[in-house]
Amino acid sequence: MILVVLDTNVLVSAFLKPAGLEASVLLLSLTGTLRPGVSEPILAEYEAVLYRPELKLGRQLVQKGLSDIRRVALLVHPPCRHGLPR
């Protein structure tokens, strides 16, 4: 299985265009062909962006999508580098 990090823009496009290529990548990630790697900061960014009012994504859709990602994702804890906080 290939570990991938889904860019937030890819995730937003997948939610906005369910028939697009980005949605296909998300589907591959949710069905086990790919495995998304996430950290808590990445999950927080996904949530903050997907709930933006201008995207007009339903709350239930976002909650379900984030829950699905958390269910299949590998939660990683990147090391602190160059004195930068995590």
mmCIF file with all atom_site columns, C-alpha atoms in Angstrom:
data_model
loop_
_atom_site.group_PDB
_atom_site.id
_atom_site.type_symbol
_atom_site.label_atom_id
_atom_site.label_alt_id
_atom_site.label_comp_id
_atom_site.label_asym_id
_atom_site.label_entity_id
_atom_site.label_seq_id
_atom_site.pdbx_PDB_ins_code
_atom_site.Cartn_x
_atom_site.Cartn_y
_atom_site.Cartn_z
_atom_site.occupancy
_atom_site.B_iso_or_equiv
_atom_site.pdbx_formal_charge
_atom_site.auth_seq_id
_atom_site.auth_comp_id
_atom_site.auth_asym_id
_atom_site.auth_atom_id
_atom_site.pdbx_PDB_model_num
ATOM 1  C CA . MET A 1 1  ? 0.000   0.000  0.000   1.00 0.00 ? 1  MET A CA 1
ATOM 2  C CA . ILE A 1 2  ? 1.215   3.493  -0.847  1.00 0.00 ? 2  ILE A CA 1
ATOM 3  C CA . LEU A 1 3  ? 1.273   6.105  1.906   1.00 0.00 ? 3  LEU A CA 1
ATOM 4  C CA . VAL A 1 4  ? 0.107   9.533  0.717   1.00 0.00 ? 4  VAL A CA 1
ATOM 5  C CA . VAL A 1 5  ? -0.426  12.928 2.236   1.00 0.00 ? 5  VAL A CA 1
ATOM 6  C CA . LEU A 1 6  ? -3.525  14.538 0.795   1.00 0.00 ? 6  LEU A CA 1
ATOM 7  C CA . ASP A 1 7  ? -2.979  18.234 0.208   1.00 0.00 ? 7  ASP A CA 1
ATOM 8  C CA . THR A 1 8  ? -5.816  20.307 1.619   1.00 0.00 ? 8  THR A CA 1
ATOM 9  C CA . ASN A 1 9  ? -6.559  21.710 -1.848  1.00 0.00 ? 9  ASN A CA 1
ATOM 10 C CA . VAL A 1 10 ? -6.999  18.176 -3.178  1.00 0.00 ? 10 VAL A CA 1
ATOM 11 C CA . LEU A 1 11 ? -9.392  17.378 -0.358  1.00 0.00 ? 11 LEU A CA 1
ATOM 12 C CA . VAL A 1 12 ? -11.422 20.548 -0.945  1.00 0.00 ? 12 VAL A CA 1
ATOM 13 C CA . SER A 1 13 ? -11.653 19.786 -4.672  1.00 0.00 ? 13 SER A CA 1
ATOM 14 C CA . ALA A 1 14 ? -12.751 16.226 -3.880  1.00 0.00 ? 14 ALA A CA 1
ATOM 15 C CA . PHE A 1 15 ? -15.593 17.554 -1.738  1.00 0.00 ? 15 PHE A CA 1
ATOM 16 C CA . LEU A 1 16 ? -16.637 20.188 -4.272  1.00 0.00 ? 16 LEU A CA 1
ATOM 17 C CA . LYS A 1 17 ? -16.391 17.976 -7.383  1.00 0.00 ? 17 LYS A CA 1
ATOM 18 C CA . PRO A 1 18 ? -17.397 14.398 -6.477  1.00 0.00 ? 18 PRO A CA 1
ATOM 19 C CA . ALA A 1 19 ? -16.813 13.258 -10.067 1.00 0.00 ? 19 ALA A CA 1
ATOM 20 C CA . GLY A 1 20 ? -13.358 14.839 -10.396 1.00 0.00 ? 20 GLY A CA 1
ATOM 21 C CA . LEU A 1 21 ? -9.887  13.326 -10.278 1.00 0.00 ? 21 LEU A CA 1
ATOM 22 C CA . GLU A 1 22 ? -9.315  14.603 -6.762  1.00 0.00 ? 22 GLU A CA 1
ATOM 23 C CA . ALA A 1 23 ? -12.398 12.707 -5.589  1.00 0.00 ? 23 ALA A CA 1
ATOM 24 C CA . SER A 1 24 ? -10.939 9.583  -7.192  1.00 0.00 ? 24 SER A CA 1
ATOM 25 C CA . VAL A 1 25 ? -7.751  10.029 -5.156  1.00 0.00 ? 25 VAL A CA 1
ATOM 26 C CA . LEU A 1 26 ? -9.805  10.463 -1.990  1.00 0.00 ? 26 LEU A CA 1
ATOM 27 C CA . LEU A 1 27 ? -11.838 7.357  -2.832  1.00 0.00 ? 27 LEU A CA 1
ATOM 28 C CA . LEU A 1 28 ? -8.650  5.344  -3.385  1.00 0.00 ? 28 LEU A CA 1
ATOM 29 C CA . SER A 1 29 ? -7.500  6.542  0.023   1.00 0.00 ? 29 SER A CA 1
ATOM 30 C CA . LEU A 1 30 ? -10.737 5.571  1.723   1.00 0.00 ? 30 LEU A CA 1
ATOM 31 C CA . THR A 1 31 ? -10.963 2.134  0.128   1.00 0.00 ? 31 THR A CA 1
ATOM 32 C CA . GLY A 1 32 ? -7.449  0.955  0.933   1.00 0.00 ? 32 GLY A CA 1
ATOM 33 C CA . THR A 1 33 ? -5.596  1.294  -2.368  1.00 0.00 ? 33 THR A CA 1
ATOM 34 C CA . LEU A 1 34 ? -3.753  4.279  -0.909  1.00 0.00 ? 34 LEU A CA 1
ATOM 35 C CA . ARG A 1 35 ? -3.264  5.040  2.772   1.00 0.00 ? 35 ARG A CA 1
ATOM 36 C CA . PRO A 1 36 ? -3.457  8.637  3.875   1.00 0.00 ? 36 PRO A CA 1
ATOM 37 C CA . GLY A 1 37 ? -0.846  9.756  6.359   1.00 0.00 ? 37 GLY A CA 1
ATOM 38 C CA . VAL A 1 38 ? -1.969  12.593 8.609   1.00 0.00 ? 38 VAL A CA 1
ATOM 39 C CA . SER A 1 39 ? -0.811  14.438 11.684  1.00 0.00 ? 39 SER A CA 1
ATOM 40 C CA . GLU A 1 40 ? -2.984  16.345 14.139  1.00 0.00 ? 40 GLU A CA 1
ATOM 41 C CA . PRO A 1 41 ? -1.993  19.694 12.534  1.00 0.00 ? 41 PRO A CA 1
ATOM 42 C CA . ILE A 1 42 ? -2.981  18.365 9.086   1.00 0.00 ? 42 ILE A CA 1
ATOM 43 C CA . LEU A 1 43 ? -6.339  17.156 10.420  1.00 0.00 ? 43 LEU A CA 1
ATOM 44 C CA . ALA A 1 44 ? -6.895  20.547 12.050  1.00 0.00 ? 44 ALA A CA 1
ATOM 45 C CA . GLU A 1 45 ? -6.153  22.280 8.737   1.00 0.00 ? 45 GLU A CA 1
ATOM 46 C CA . TYR A 1 46 ? -8.555  19.981 6.876   1.00 0.00 ? 46 TYR A CA 1
ATOM 47 C CA . GLU A 1 47 ? -11.278 20.794 9.382   1.00 0.00 ? 47 GLU A CA 1
ATOM 48 C CA . ALA A 1 48 ? -10.663 24.551 9.415   1.00 0.00 ? 48 ALA A CA 1
ATOM 49 C CA . VAL A 1 49 ? -10.703 24.798 5.630   1.00 0.00 ? 49 VAL A CA 1
ATOM 50 C CA . LEU A 1 50 ? -13.618 22.435 4.937   1.00 0.00 ? 50 LEU A CA 1
ATOM 51 C CA . TYR A 1 51 ? -15.865 24.325 7.377   1.00 0.00 ? 51 TYR A CA 1
ATOM 52 C CA . ARG A 1 52 ? -15.258 27.693 5.681   1.00 0.00 ? 52 ARG A CA 1
ATOM 53 C CA . PRO A 1 53 ? -18.691 29.187 4.916   1.00 0.00 ? 53 PRO A CA 1
ATOM 54 C CA . GLU A 1 54 ? -17.743 30.223 1.387   1.00 0.00 ? 54 GLU A CA 1
ATOM 55 C CA . LEU A 1 55 ? -17.296 26.547 0.418   1.00 0.00 ? 55 LEU A CA 1
ATOM 56 C CA . LYS A 1 56 ? -20.940 25.869 1.334   1.00 0.00 ? 56 LYS A CA 1
ATOM 57 C CA . LEU A 1 57 ? -20.224 22.267 2.294   1.00 0.00 ? 57 LEU A CA 1
ATOM 58 C CA . GLY A 1 58 ? -22.834 20.735 4.546   1.00 0.00 ? 58 GLY A CA 1
ATOM 59 C CA . ARG A 1 59 ? -21.804 20.082 8.130   1.00 0.00 ? 59 ARG A CA 1
ATOM 60 C CA . GLN A 1 60 ? -22.810 16.420 7.909   1.00 0.00 ? 60 GLN A CA 1
ATOM 61 C CA . LEU A 1 61 ? -20.790 15.914 4.712   1.00 0.00 ? 61 LEU A CA 1
ATOM 62 C CA . VAL A 1 62 ? -17.684 17.422 6.290   1.00 0.00 ? 62 VAL A CA 1
ATOM 63 C CA . GLN A 1 63 ? -18.106 15.467 9.531   1.00 0.00 ? 63 GLN A CA 1
ATOM 64 C CA . LYS A 1 64 ? -18.553 12.197 7.631   1.00 0.00 ? 64 LYS A CA 1
ATOM 65 C CA . GLY A 1 65 ? -15.573 12.900 5.371   1.00 0.00 ? 65 GLY A CA 1
ATOM 66 C CA . LEU A 1 66 ? -13.279 13.783 8.255   1.00 0.00 ? 66 LEU A CA 1
ATOM 67 C CA . SER A 1 67 ? -14.457 10.750 10.205  1.00 0.00 ? 67 SER A CA 1
ATOM 68 C CA . ASP A 1 68 ? -13.774 8.493  7.221   1.00 0.00 ? 68 ASP A CA 1
ATOM 69 C CA . ILE A 1 69 ? -10.284 9.945  6.808   1.00 0.00 ? 69 ILE A CA 1
ATOM 70 C CA . ARG A 1 70 ? -9.505  9.463  10.499  1.00 0.00 ? 70 ARG A CA 1
ATOM 71 C CA . ARG A 1 71 ? -10.760 5.867  10.307  1.00 0.00 ? 71 ARG A CA 1
ATOM 72 C CA . VAL A 1 72 ? -8.342  4.818  7.548   1.00 0.00 ? 72 VAL A CA 1
ATOM 73 C CA . ALA A 1 73 ? -5.420  7.194  8.039   1.00 0.00 ? 73 ALA A CA 1
ATOM 74 C CA . LEU A 1 74 ? -2.085  6.466  9.582   1.00 0.00 ? 74 LEU A CA 1
ATOM 75 C CA . LEU A 1 75 ? -1.605  9.064  12.310  1.00 0.00 ? 75 LEU A CA 1
ATOM 76 C CA . VAL A 1 76 ? 2.000   10.217 12.252  1.00 0.00 ? 76 VAL A CA 1
ATOM 77 C CA . HIS A 1 77 ? 3.944   12.344 14.713  1.00 0.00 ? 77 HIS A CA 1
ATOM 78 C CA . PRO A 1 78 ? 6.641   14.172 12.752  1.00 0.00 ? 78 PRO A CA 1
ATOM 79 C CA . PRO A 1 79 ? 9.791   14.933 14.700  1.00 0.00 ? 79 PRO A CA 1
ATOM 80 C CA . CYS A 1 80 ? 10.560  18.483 15.666  1.00 0.00 ? 80 CYS A CA 1
ATOM 81 C CA . ARG A 1 81 ? 13.146  19.906 13.232  1.00 0.00 ? 81 ARG A CA 1
ATOM 82 C CA . HIS A 1 82 ? 15.427  22.938 13.348  1.00 0.00 ? 82 HIS A CA 1
ATOM 83 C CA . GLY A 1 83 ? 13.994  24.159 16.619  1.00 0.00 ? 83 GLY A CA 1
ATOM 84 C CA . LEU A 1 84 ? 10.520  24.640 15.141  1.00 0.00 ? 84 LEU A CA 1
ATOM 85 C CA . PRO A 1 85 ? 7.604   23.599 17.313  1.00 0.00 ? 85 PRO A CA 1
ATOM 86 C CA . ARG A 1 86 ? 5.380   20.740 16.218  1.00 0.00 ? 86 ARG A CA 1
#
